[in-house]
């Protein structure tokens, strides 16, 4: 490990590190042990509480809820990327009457909590006579407006990181502005930003769980429903464990893709150089830490 | 405007609780996040492994699910009564701490190794190397992304609304009982959030300009 923080350890440091390692193990075991003990003491591991999850019908419903979660995620992901592309084009426009409204739009929707956006759709619009707002529509719209705005900034950061010579070369060989964008700027920007874009999609996937609050019948909604079944001893904790595992596996899979893409792009020296040059846009960074929730 | 002025009591109460959730969770997340971040850069492999596991697990869990566990699952464990607000603060802190830890870690990574080598080369020992060379640079690099984490935390406090914690997100349901139109109430809530987030953004930009590390 090359670290800026520590030297190669000498004999005393090695001994100290061993003691710290043992202490960490003890503390972690104590915490995990306590949680497991409380689970056991309150009967969370009894067969009765888990019996619910032995029925095939239950798993069919779980599967259906997973599909609903994934369809909300898929729709929101595609629409966010489209919206992000459109907004990022507007953001770099030379016409102030396009640039300024687009800037206000992105700043506005980045500042409003996603849940409030969903509530505006779900509770706010129907009394005004808007009838098509199902929970699904509310969830997808909320996610799209927010993540589209975030992705617009990501695309913009990607374009701004390109060396100026790239655009100039495009104009020099007689390309129009649209061609420069389509063939020169965006392909490079998207490729450099791919890890950040996918990491932001993990945020979309996680935030579909907010749909539970506006009565969208996705995984968490079902978790609460099954957790409240009195006939099975209200297995809310077993239910949280089962549904939590599903969520974590889905998100880990997507995070894994992001990490894989990042390693692959880093292997290409040209893109790696470009990623390094990406300016510090507030909240947008490379390496996962800058992804906004 | 009438909707806001006539129901100022509920708006003030709601946003007061939002700010309490925000401030308390921010402090707890900073403390826990610093510990986890330190573990992730420590020279002890076991500590690094534990830190990495925690960060990867929690960052891939929806916040709503964490809140769900603390709001509905925790009471079943018979560990003593905690208010929903306290439980929401625990969930928010545990969740935000992972982001704090990642920001701190990436802050250390922005300091070139050559800086530490140079410090050692001129004879500084561990303490001065840290406090005079590395930490000041890491700290400055960390400020802007850390503010982004706090902005996200502020917005995330609304999730507590789904679990009967009275804050900004629940203003709608209170005012629905008073017969106020939902859309106007929600637009006011959104507007206040925009103001609060803008304040944090302005602070972020100021600090970013002032504390930029020239390299």
Short mmCIF file of C-alpha atoms in Angstrom, two decimals:
data_model
loop_
_atom_site.label_atom_id
_atom_site.label_comp_id
_atom_site.label_asym_id
_atom_site.label_seq_id
_atom_site.Cartn_x
_atom_site.Cartn_y
_atom_site.Cartn_z
CA UNK A 1 0.00 0.00 0.00
CA UNK A 2 1.41 3.37 -0.96
CA UNK A 3 -0.13 5.84 1.39
CA UNK A 4 0.59 9.47 1.88
CA UNK A 5 -0.25 9.03 5.54
CA UNK A 6 2.03 6.30 6.82
CA UNK A 7 5.58 5.06 6.51
CA UNK A 8 6.45 1.43 6.06
CA UNK A 9 5.86 0.14 9.62
CA UNK A 10 8.79 -0.77 11.80
CA UNK A 11 8.72 -3.46 14.51
CA UNK A 12 6.93 -1.24 17.04
CA UNK A 13 4.35 -0.06 14.54
CA UNK A 14 3.72 -3.64 13.42
CA UNK A 15 3.05 -4.64 17.03
CA UNK A 16 0.74 -1.66 17.54
CA UNK A 17 -1.11 -2.46 14.31
CA UNK A 18 -1.65 -6.04 15.48
CA UNK A 19 -3.13 -4.82 18.77
CA UNK A 20 -5.42 -2.42 16.88
CA UNK A 21 -6.49 -5.23 14.56
CA UNK A 22 -7.42 -7.45 17.51
CA UNK A 23 -9.29 -4.57 19.18
CA UNK A 24 -11.25 -3.90 15.98
CA UNK A 25 -12.24 -7.54 15.71
CA UNK A 26 -13.38 -7.53 19.34
CA UNK A 27 -15.46 -4.36 18.95
CA UNK A 28 -17.07 -5.56 15.69
CA UNK A 29 -17.86 -8.96 17.18
CA UNK A 30 -19.36 -7.27 20.24
CA UNK A 31 -21.64 -5.05 18.15
CA UNK A 32 -22.71 -7.83 15.77
CA UNK A 33 -23.10 -10.22 18.70
CA UNK A 34 -25.31 -7.77 20.56
CA UNK A 35 -27.57 -7.25 17.54
CA UNK A 36 -27.87 -10.99 16.89
CA UNK A 37 -28.51 -11.57 20.60
CA UNK A 38 -31.33 -8.99 20.61
CA UNK A 39 -32.78 -10.56 17.46
CA UNK A 40 -32.66 -14.00 19.08
CA UNK A 41 -33.94 -12.79 22.47
CA UNK A 42 -37.00 -11.18 20.89
CA UNK A 43 -37.67 -14.29 18.83
CA UNK A 44 -36.83 -12.93 15.40
CA UNK A 45 -35.24 -16.22 14.36
CA UNK A 46 -38.16 -18.45 15.29
CA UNK A 47 -39.54 -20.56 12.47
CA UNK A 48 -42.97 -19.01 13.00
CA UNK A 49 -41.76 -15.56 11.92
CA UNK A 50 -40.11 -16.92 8.80
CA UNK A 51 -42.90 -19.29 7.77
CA UNK A 52 -44.41 -16.56 5.60
CA UNK A 53 -41.42 -16.76 3.29
CA UNK A 54 -41.89 -20.46 2.59
CA UNK A 55 -44.96 -19.92 0.40
CA UNK A 56 -44.42 -19.84 -3.37
CA UNK A 57 -47.24 -17.30 -3.71
CA UNK A 58 -45.34 -14.88 -1.47
CA UNK A 59 -42.27 -15.17 -3.66
CA UNK A 60 -44.39 -14.61 -6.75
CA UNK A 61 -45.54 -11.34 -5.20
CA UNK A 62 -41.96 -10.47 -4.25
CA UNK A 63 -40.94 -11.06 -7.86
CA UNK A 64 -43.79 -8.88 -9.12
CA UNK A 65 -42.79 -6.09 -6.70
CA UNK A 66 -39.16 -6.40 -7.79
CA UNK A 67 -40.30 -5.98 -11.39
CA UNK A 68 -42.30 -2.88 -10.41
CA UNK A 69 -39.25 -1.42 -8.65
CA UNK A 70 -37.08 -2.22 -11.67
CA UNK A 71 -39.59 -0.82 -14.16
CA UNK A 72 -39.77 2.45 -12.22
CA UNK A 73 -35.97 2.46 -12.13
CA UNK A 74 -35.65 1.66 -15.84
CA UNK A 75 -38.13 4.33 -16.92
CA UNK A 76 -36.58 6.94 -14.63
CA UNK A 77 -33.04 6.01 -15.68
CA UNK A 78 -33.74 6.33 -19.41
CA UNK A 79 -35.76 9.54 -19.02
CA UNK A 80 -33.14 11.08 -16.68
CA UNK A 81 -30.37 10.46 -19.18
CA UNK A 82 -32.45 11.94 -22.00
CA UNK A 83 -33.41 14.95 -19.89
CA UNK A 84 -29.81 15.33 -18.73
CA UNK A 85 -28.55 15.36 -22.33
CA UNK A 86 -31.16 17.90 -23.42
CA UNK A 87 -30.49 20.16 -20.43
CA UNK A 88 -26.73 19.96 -20.87
CA UNK A 89 -27.09 21.02 -24.52
CA UNK A 90 -29.27 23.95 -23.40
CA UNK A 91 -26.82 24.85 -20.67
CA UNK A 92 -23.94 25.44 -23.09
CA UNK A 93 -26.10 27.30 -25.64
CA UNK A 94 -24.82 30.64 -26.91
CA UNK A 95 -28.33 32.12 -26.65
CA UNK A 96 -28.99 33.56 -23.21
CA UNK A 97 -32.75 33.00 -23.58
CA UNK A 98 -32.11 29.25 -23.70
CA UNK A 99 -29.14 29.12 -21.33
CA UNK A 100 -30.65 31.07 -18.45
CA UNK A 101 -34.00 29.23 -18.14
CA UNK A 102 -32.21 25.89 -18.42
CA UNK A 103 -29.78 26.93 -15.69
CA UNK A 104 -32.67 27.96 -13.43
CA UNK A 105 -34.44 24.68 -14.17
CA UNK A 106 -31.43 22.54 -13.20
CA UNK A 107 -30.64 24.57 -10.08
CA UNK A 108 -34.28 24.45 -9.03
CA UNK A 109 -34.77 20.73 -9.37
CA UNK A 110 -31.44 19.93 -7.76
CA UNK A 111 -32.49 21.87 -4.68
CA UNK A 112 -35.95 20.35 -4.11
CA UNK A 113 -35.99 16.99 -2.26
CA UNK A 114 -37.08 14.11 -4.51
CA UNK A 115 -39.79 13.13 -2.07
CA UNK A 116 -41.33 16.61 -2.23
CA UNK A 117 -41.29 16.39 -6.05
CA UNK A 118 -43.10 13.05 -5.85
CA UNK A 119 -45.62 14.51 -3.40
CA UNK A 120 -46.26 17.50 -5.64
CA UNK A 121 -47.08 15.06 -8.42
CA UNK A 122 -49.10 12.63 -6.35
CA UNK A 123 -50.96 14.87 -3.90
CA UNK A 124 -50.70 18.23 -5.60
CA UNK A 125 -51.87 17.62 -9.14
CA UNK A 126 -54.99 15.40 -8.86
CA UNK A 127 -57.08 18.10 -7.08
CA UNK A 128 -56.30 20.39 -10.01
CA UNK A 129 -58.02 17.94 -12.34
CA UNK A 130 -54.95 16.07 -13.53
CA UNK A 131 -56.03 12.44 -13.70
CA UNK A 132 -53.13 10.47 -15.14
CA UNK A 133 -50.98 10.68 -12.01
CA UNK A 134 -50.63 7.15 -10.72
CA UNK A 135 -48.03 6.48 -8.01
CA UNK A 136 -45.80 5.07 -10.76
CA UNK A 137 -46.01 8.31 -12.76
CA UNK A 138 -45.31 10.37 -9.62
CA UNK A 139 -42.24 8.29 -8.74
CA UNK A 140 -40.80 8.31 -12.26
CA UNK A 141 -41.42 12.03 -12.77
CA UNK A 142 -39.86 12.95 -9.43
CA UNK A 143 -36.80 10.81 -10.06
CA UNK A 144 -36.43 12.05 -13.65
CA UNK A 145 -36.63 15.77 -12.83
CA UNK A 146 -34.07 15.48 -10.04
CA UNK A 147 -31.60 13.06 -11.59
CA UNK A 148 -31.94 14.62 -15.04
CA UNK A 149 -30.79 17.91 -13.53
CA UNK A 150 -27.89 16.23 -11.75
CA UNK A 151 -26.86 14.36 -14.89
CA UNK A 152 -26.99 17.59 -16.91
CA UNK A 153 -24.23 18.95 -14.67
CA UNK A 154 -22.31 15.70 -15.07
CA UNK A 155 -22.45 15.92 -18.87
CA UNK A 156 -21.46 19.58 -18.74
CA UNK A 157 -18.48 18.81 -16.53
CA UNK A 158 -17.46 16.11 -19.00
CA UNK A 159 -17.63 18.51 -21.94
CA UNK A 160 -15.75 21.24 -20.11
CA UNK A 161 -12.95 18.81 -19.34
CA UNK A 162 -12.23 18.31 -23.04
CA UNK A 163 -9.19 20.11 -24.42
CA UNK A 164 -10.26 23.18 -26.38
CA UNK A 165 -8.38 21.95 -29.42
CA UNK A 166 -10.97 19.21 -29.92
CA UNK A 167 -13.77 21.64 -30.77
CA UNK A 168 -11.46 23.94 -32.66
CA UNK A 169 -10.28 21.03 -34.80
CA UNK A 170 -13.91 20.18 -35.52
CA UNK A 171 -14.69 23.70 -36.70
CA UNK A 172 -11.42 23.81 -38.63
CA UNK A 173 -12.43 20.90 -40.81
CA UNK A 174 -15.72 22.62 -41.52
CA UNK A 175 -18.13 20.94 -39.07
CA UNK A 176 -21.19 22.78 -37.87
CA UNK A 177 -21.87 23.23 -34.16
CA UNK A 178 -24.31 20.33 -34.05
CA UNK A 179 -21.79 18.03 -35.71
CA UNK A 180 -19.05 19.12 -33.30
CA UNK A 181 -21.32 18.26 -30.38
CA UNK A 182 -22.58 15.00 -31.82
CA UNK A 183 -19.33 13.58 -33.18
CA UNK A 184 -16.64 15.19 -31.02
CA UNK A 185 -17.84 16.50 -27.66
CA UNK A 186 -20.52 14.12 -26.46
CA UNK A 187 -18.87 10.78 -27.34
CA UNK A 188 -15.78 11.77 -25.37
CA UNK A 189 -17.67 13.40 -22.51
CA UNK A 190 -20.04 10.48 -22.03
CA UNK A 191 -17.19 8.00 -22.09
CA UNK A 192 -15.18 9.93 -19.52
CA UNK A 193 -18.22 10.38 -17.30
CA UNK A 194 -19.63 6.87 -17.64
CA UNK A 195 -18.64 5.75 -14.12
CA UNK A 196 -20.26 8.85 -12.58
CA UNK A 197 -23.37 8.39 -14.71
CA UNK A 198 -23.80 4.79 -13.59
CA UNK A 199 -23.15 5.73 -9.96
CA UNK A 200 -25.92 8.30 -10.28
CA UNK A 201 -28.18 5.52 -11.59
CA UNK A 202 -27.53 3.68 -8.32
CA UNK A 203 -29.04 6.74 -6.63
CA UNK A 204 -32.08 6.42 -8.92
CA UNK A 205 -32.45 2.76 -7.98
CA UNK A 206 -32.17 3.51 -4.26
CA UNK A 207 -34.63 6.38 -4.47
CA UNK A 208 -37.34 4.23 -6.05
CA UNK A 209 -37.80 3.09 -2.43
CA UNK A 210 -39.26 6.54 -1.73
CA UNK A 211 -42.20 5.40 -3.83
CA UNK A 212 -43.37 3.49 -0.77
CA UNK A 213 -44.27 6.83 0.85
CA UNK A 214 -46.51 7.84 -2.07
CA UNK A 215 -48.14 4.37 -2.04
CA UNK A 216 -46.30 2.97 -5.05
CA UNK A 217 -46.53 -0.80 -4.57
CA UNK A 218 -42.85 -1.66 -4.89
CA UNK A 219 -40.56 -3.78 -2.74
CA UNK A 220 -40.65 -1.72 0.44
CA UNK A 221 -44.43 -1.41 0.25
CA UNK A 222 -44.67 -5.19 0.14
CA UNK A 223 -42.12 -5.45 2.97
CA UNK A 224 -44.41 -3.40 5.18
CA UNK A 225 -47.46 -5.37 4.11
CA UNK A 226 -45.88 -8.74 4.92
CA UNK A 227 -44.23 -7.37 8.06
CA UNK A 228 -47.64 -6.49 9.42
CA UNK A 229 -49.19 -9.98 9.00
CA UNK A 230 -50.35 -10.79 12.54
CA UNK A 231 -51.05 -14.45 11.69
CA UNK A 232 -47.33 -14.90 11.15
CA UNK A 233 -46.34 -12.98 14.30
CA UNK A 234 -45.84 -9.60 12.56
CA UNK A 235 -42.50 -10.59 11.01
CA UNK A 236 -41.36 -7.03 10.33
CA UNK A 237 -37.68 -7.76 11.03
CA UNK A 238 -37.49 -10.97 8.94
CA UNK A 239 -39.31 -9.06 6.23
CA UNK A 240 -36.82 -6.16 6.44
CA UNK A 241 -33.96 -8.65 6.19
CA UNK A 242 -35.41 -10.38 3.12
CA UNK A 243 -36.36 -7.21 1.25
CA UNK A 244 -33.23 -5.38 2.37
CA UNK A 245 -31.13 -8.17 0.88
CA UNK A 246 -32.94 -7.80 -2.45
CA UNK A 247 -32.35 -4.03 -2.52
CA UNK A 248 -28.70 -4.36 -1.53
CA UNK A 249 -28.05 -7.05 -4.14
CA UNK A 250 -29.66 -4.96 -6.90
CA UNK A 251 -27.70 -1.84 -5.93
CA UNK A 252 -24.43 -3.76 -5.44
CA UNK A 253 -24.80 -5.22 -8.94
CA UNK A 254 -25.20 -1.75 -10.43
CA UNK A 255 -22.34 -0.34 -8.30
CA UNK A 256 -20.23 -3.26 -9.49
CA UNK A 257 -20.88 -2.24 -13.10
CA UNK A 258 -19.86 1.34 -12.28
CA UNK A 259 -16.64 0.18 -10.66
CA UNK A 260 -15.86 -2.15 -13.55
CA UNK A 261 -16.38 0.63 -16.09
CA UNK A 262 -14.19 2.93 -14.01
CA UNK A 263 -11.34 0.43 -13.92
CA UNK A 264 -11.67 -0.15 -17.66
CA UNK A 265 -11.66 3.55 -18.50
CA UNK A 266 -8.70 4.11 -16.22
CA UNK A 267 -6.79 1.54 -18.23
CA UNK A 268 -7.11 3.71 -21.31
CA UNK A 269 -4.51 6.45 -20.70
CA UNK A 270 -6.25 9.02 -22.89
CA UNK A 271 -9.51 8.91 -20.96
CA UNK A 272 -7.71 8.67 -17.65
CA UNK A 273 -5.95 11.93 -18.44
CA UNK A 274 -9.26 13.48 -19.35
CA UNK A 275 -10.91 12.34 -16.13
CA UNK A 276 -8.10 13.93 -14.15
CA UNK A 277 -8.74 17.21 -15.93
CA UNK A 278 -12.43 17.31 -15.00
CA UNK A 279 -13.05 20.60 -13.21
CA UNK A 280 -14.48 20.68 -9.73
CA UNK A 281 -18.17 21.22 -10.34
CA UNK A 282 -19.87 21.34 -6.94
CA UNK A 283 -21.15 17.91 -6.12
CA UNK A 284 -19.83 16.22 -9.22
CA UNK A 285 -16.67 14.24 -8.80
CA UNK A 286 -15.06 11.12 -10.08
CA UNK A 287 -14.66 8.07 -7.92
CA UNK A 288 -18.08 7.83 -6.38
CA UNK A 289 -17.58 10.30 -3.56
CA UNK A 290 -19.21 13.10 -5.48
CA UNK A 291 -22.40 11.31 -6.41
CA UNK A 292 -25.36 13.22 -5.09
CA UNK A 293 -28.20 11.58 -3.33
CA UNK B 1 -48.95 33.76 0.17
CA UNK B 2 -52.08 33.34 2.27
CA UNK B 3 -51.50 29.62 2.63
CA UNK B 4 -48.05 30.31 4.08
CA UNK B 5 -49.08 33.20 6.36
CA UNK B 6 -52.27 31.62 7.70
CA UNK B 7 -50.47 28.43 8.64
CA UNK B 8 -47.16 29.88 9.69
CA UNK B 9 -47.29 27.88 12.94
CA UNK B 10 -47.20 24.55 11.11
CA UNK B 11 -44.56 25.68 8.62
CA UNK B 12 -42.33 26.99 11.41
CA UNK B 13 -42.82 23.82 13.47
CA UNK B 14 -42.13 21.60 10.45
CA UNK B 15 -38.98 23.37 9.36
CA UNK B 16 -37.76 23.71 12.95
CA UNK B 17 -37.79 19.91 13.18
CA UNK B 18 -36.17 19.62 9.75
CA UNK B 19 -33.33 21.81 10.95
CA UNK B 20 -33.01 19.86 14.21
CA UNK B 21 -32.83 16.59 12.23
CA UNK B 22 -30.28 18.21 9.91
CA UNK B 23 -27.98 19.67 12.55
CA UNK B 24 -27.95 16.71 14.94
CA UNK B 25 -27.54 14.16 12.12
CA UNK B 26 -24.79 16.27 10.53
CA UNK B 27 -22.77 16.35 13.76
CA UNK B 28 -23.23 12.62 14.42
CA UNK B 29 -22.45 11.76 10.78
CA UNK B 30 -19.27 13.85 10.93
CA UNK B 31 -18.09 12.04 14.07
CA UNK B 32 -18.96 8.55 12.82
CA UNK B 33 -17.83 9.34 9.27
CA UNK B 34 -14.44 10.54 10.51
CA UNK B 35 -13.97 7.30 12.45
CA UNK B 36 -14.95 5.18 9.44
CA UNK B 37 -12.88 7.33 7.09
CA UNK B 38 -9.85 6.97 9.37
CA UNK B 39 -10.41 3.21 9.42
CA UNK B 40 -10.50 3.14 5.62
CA UNK B 41 -7.08 4.79 5.31
CA UNK B 42 -5.51 3.11 8.34
CA UNK B 43 -2.49 0.82 7.96
CA UNK B 44 -4.35 -2.01 9.72
CA UNK B 45 -5.92 -4.36 7.12
CA UNK B 46 -8.71 -5.50 9.45
CA UNK B 47 -9.78 -1.91 10.08
CA UNK B 48 -9.73 -1.16 6.37
CA UNK B 49 -11.86 -4.23 5.68
CA UNK B 50 -14.44 -3.31 8.31
CA UNK B 51 -14.61 0.28 7.03
CA UNK B 52 -14.97 -0.85 3.42
CA UNK B 53 -17.68 -3.35 4.32
CA UNK B 54 -19.70 -0.77 6.23
CA UNK B 55 -19.41 1.88 3.51
CA UNK B 56 -20.29 -0.50 0.67
CA UNK B 57 -23.19 -2.05 2.52
CA UNK B 58 -24.85 1.15 3.69
CA UNK B 59 -24.22 3.12 0.50
CA UNK B 60 -26.04 0.43 -1.43
CA UNK B 61 -29.02 0.47 0.92
CA UNK B 62 -31.85 2.93 0.26
CA UNK B 63 -32.17 5.46 3.08
CA UNK B 64 -35.87 4.70 3.12
CA UNK B 65 -35.06 1.08 3.97
CA UNK B 66 -32.82 2.15 6.88
CA UNK B 67 -35.57 4.41 8.19
CA UNK B 68 -38.03 1.57 7.69
CA UNK B 69 -35.88 -0.71 9.84
CA UNK B 70 -35.48 1.83 12.63
CA UNK B 71 -39.09 3.01 12.58
CA UNK B 72 -40.81 -0.40 12.40
CA UNK B 73 -38.15 -2.97 13.30
CA UNK B 74 -36.39 -1.31 16.21
CA UNK B 75 -39.44 -1.24 18.54
CA UNK B 76 -39.69 -5.02 18.13
CA UNK B 77 -36.23 -5.44 19.64
CA UNK B 78 -37.45 -4.11 23.03
CA UNK B 79 -34.38 -1.96 23.58
CA UNK B 80 -36.19 0.84 25.32
CA UNK B 81 -38.41 3.50 23.86
CA UNK B 82 -36.90 6.03 21.50
CA UNK B 83 -38.94 8.68 19.77
CA UNK B 84 -39.38 8.47 16.00
CA UNK B 85 -37.30 11.62 15.72
CA UNK B 86 -34.37 9.99 17.52
CA UNK B 87 -34.66 6.90 15.33
CA UNK B 88 -34.77 9.05 12.20
CA UNK B 89 -31.60 10.83 13.40
CA UNK B 90 -29.87 7.46 13.90
CA UNK B 91 -30.83 6.31 10.40
CA UNK B 92 -29.79 9.61 8.79
CA UNK B 93 -26.46 9.62 10.66
CA UNK B 94 -25.60 6.02 9.83
CA UNK B 95 -26.41 6.69 6.17
CA UNK B 96 -24.65 10.06 5.83
CA UNK B 97 -21.56 8.83 7.71
CA UNK B 98 -20.64 6.61 4.75
CA UNK B 99 -20.64 9.63 2.43
CA UNK B 100 -18.60 11.65 4.94
CA UNK B 101 -16.09 8.79 5.16
CA UNK B 102 -15.75 8.62 1.37
CA UNK B 103 -15.27 12.37 1.07
CA UNK B 104 -12.54 12.31 3.73
CA UNK B 105 -10.81 9.39 2.06
CA UNK B 106 -10.86 11.03 -1.36
CA UNK B 107 -9.58 14.20 0.32
CA UNK B 108 -6.48 12.35 1.51
CA UNK B 109 -6.07 10.87 -1.93
CA UNK B 110 -5.85 14.33 -3.52
CA UNK B 111 -2.63 15.00 -1.59
CA UNK B 112 0.27 13.84 -3.77
CA UNK B 113 2.53 11.25 -2.13
CA UNK B 114 5.47 13.52 -2.99
CA UNK B 115 4.25 16.00 -0.37
CA UNK B 116 4.70 13.46 2.41
CA UNK B 117 8.01 12.32 0.98
CA UNK B 118 9.24 15.89 0.82
CA UNK B 119 8.16 16.50 4.42
CA UNK B 120 10.08 13.43 5.58
CA UNK B 121 13.05 14.37 3.47
CA UNK B 122 13.46 17.65 5.34
CA UNK B 123 13.36 15.69 8.60
CA UNK B 124 9.80 16.18 9.84
CA UNK B 125 8.46 13.34 11.95
CA UNK B 126 4.96 11.86 11.72
CA UNK B 127 3.20 14.53 13.80
CA UNK B 128 4.46 17.63 11.96
CA UNK B 129 4.13 15.87 8.58
CA UNK B 130 0.47 15.31 9.34
CA UNK B 131 -0.43 18.59 10.95
CA UNK B 132 1.66 20.94 8.82
CA UNK B 133 1.70 19.31 5.39
CA UNK B 134 -0.96 16.69 4.77
CA UNK B 135 -4.01 17.57 6.87
CA UNK B 136 -4.20 21.24 5.79
CA UNK B 137 -4.24 20.21 2.12
CA UNK B 138 -6.64 17.33 2.65
CA UNK B 139 -8.96 19.51 4.74
CA UNK B 140 -9.15 22.18 2.04
CA UNK B 141 -9.83 19.62 -0.68
CA UNK B 142 -12.61 18.13 1.43
CA UNK B 143 -14.70 21.25 2.08
CA UNK B 144 -16.67 21.55 -1.20
CA UNK B 145 -17.72 17.87 -1.49
CA UNK B 146 -18.49 17.83 2.23
CA UNK B 147 -20.96 20.66 1.73
CA UNK B 148 -22.58 18.62 -1.05
CA UNK B 149 -23.00 15.79 1.43
CA UNK B 150 -24.70 18.15 3.87
CA UNK B 151 -26.97 19.54 1.17
CA UNK B 152 -27.99 15.94 0.39
CA UNK B 153 -28.55 15.32 4.11
CA UNK B 154 -30.79 18.38 4.36
CA UNK B 155 -32.94 17.09 1.51
CA UNK B 156 -32.88 13.55 2.90
CA UNK B 157 -34.48 14.69 6.15
CA UNK B 158 -37.78 14.72 4.24
CA UNK B 159 -37.68 10.92 4.09
CA UNK B 160 -38.52 10.94 7.80
CA UNK B 161 -41.95 12.22 6.72
CA UNK B 162 -42.83 8.72 5.60
CA UNK B 163 -42.30 7.50 9.15
CA UNK B 164 -44.43 9.91 11.18
CA UNK B 165 -41.65 12.31 12.12
CA UNK B 166 -43.17 15.77 12.00
CA UNK B 167 -40.92 17.80 9.74
CA UNK B 168 -41.14 19.72 6.48
CA UNK B 169 -42.36 16.68 4.54
CA UNK B 170 -45.40 16.21 6.77
CA UNK B 171 -46.63 19.81 6.54
CA UNK B 172 -48.85 18.73 3.65
CA UNK B 173 -50.79 16.14 5.63
CA UNK B 174 -51.35 18.54 8.55
CA UNK B 175 -52.60 21.26 6.27
CA UNK B 176 -54.75 18.81 4.30
CA UNK B 177 -56.82 18.59 7.51
CA UNK B 178 -57.17 22.37 7.50
CA UNK B 179 -58.44 22.13 3.92
CA UNK B 180 -55.52 23.90 2.26
CA UNK B 181 -54.80 22.97 -1.38
CA UNK B 182 -51.95 20.44 -1.40
CA UNK B 183 -50.17 21.86 -4.43
CA UNK B 184 -49.71 25.32 -2.94
CA UNK B 185 -48.55 23.93 0.41
CA UNK B 186 -46.03 21.66 -1.33
CA UNK B 187 -44.80 24.46 -3.58
CA UNK B 188 -44.12 26.56 -0.47
CA UNK B 189 -42.25 23.67 1.12
CA UNK B 190 -40.21 23.29 -2.08
CA UNK B 191 -39.53 27.03 -2.19
CA UNK B 192 -38.24 27.06 1.40
CA UNK B 193 -36.00 24.10 0.59
CA UNK B 194 -34.62 25.97 -2.41
CA UNK B 195 -33.76 28.89 -0.11
CA UNK B 196 -32.10 26.63 2.49
CA UNK B 197 -30.12 24.70 -0.12
CA UNK B 198 -29.10 27.96 -1.82
CA UNK B 199 -27.69 29.24 1.47
CA UNK B 200 -25.57 26.10 1.82
CA UNK B 201 -24.52 26.35 -1.87
CA UNK B 202 -23.38 29.95 -1.42
CA UNK B 203 -21.30 28.96 1.62
CA UNK B 204 -19.89 26.09 -0.43
CA UNK B 205 -18.83 28.34 -3.32
CA UNK B 206 -17.29 30.91 -0.95
CA UNK B 207 -15.23 28.28 0.86
CA UNK B 208 -14.26 26.64 -2.39
CA UNK B 209 -12.83 29.86 -3.80
CA UNK B 210 -11.13 30.87 -0.57
CA UNK B 211 -9.59 27.51 0.24
CA UNK B 212 -8.59 26.28 -3.18
CA UNK B 213 -5.21 24.53 -3.05
CA UNK B 214 -2.94 25.98 -5.70
CA UNK B 215 -1.00 23.18 -7.33
#
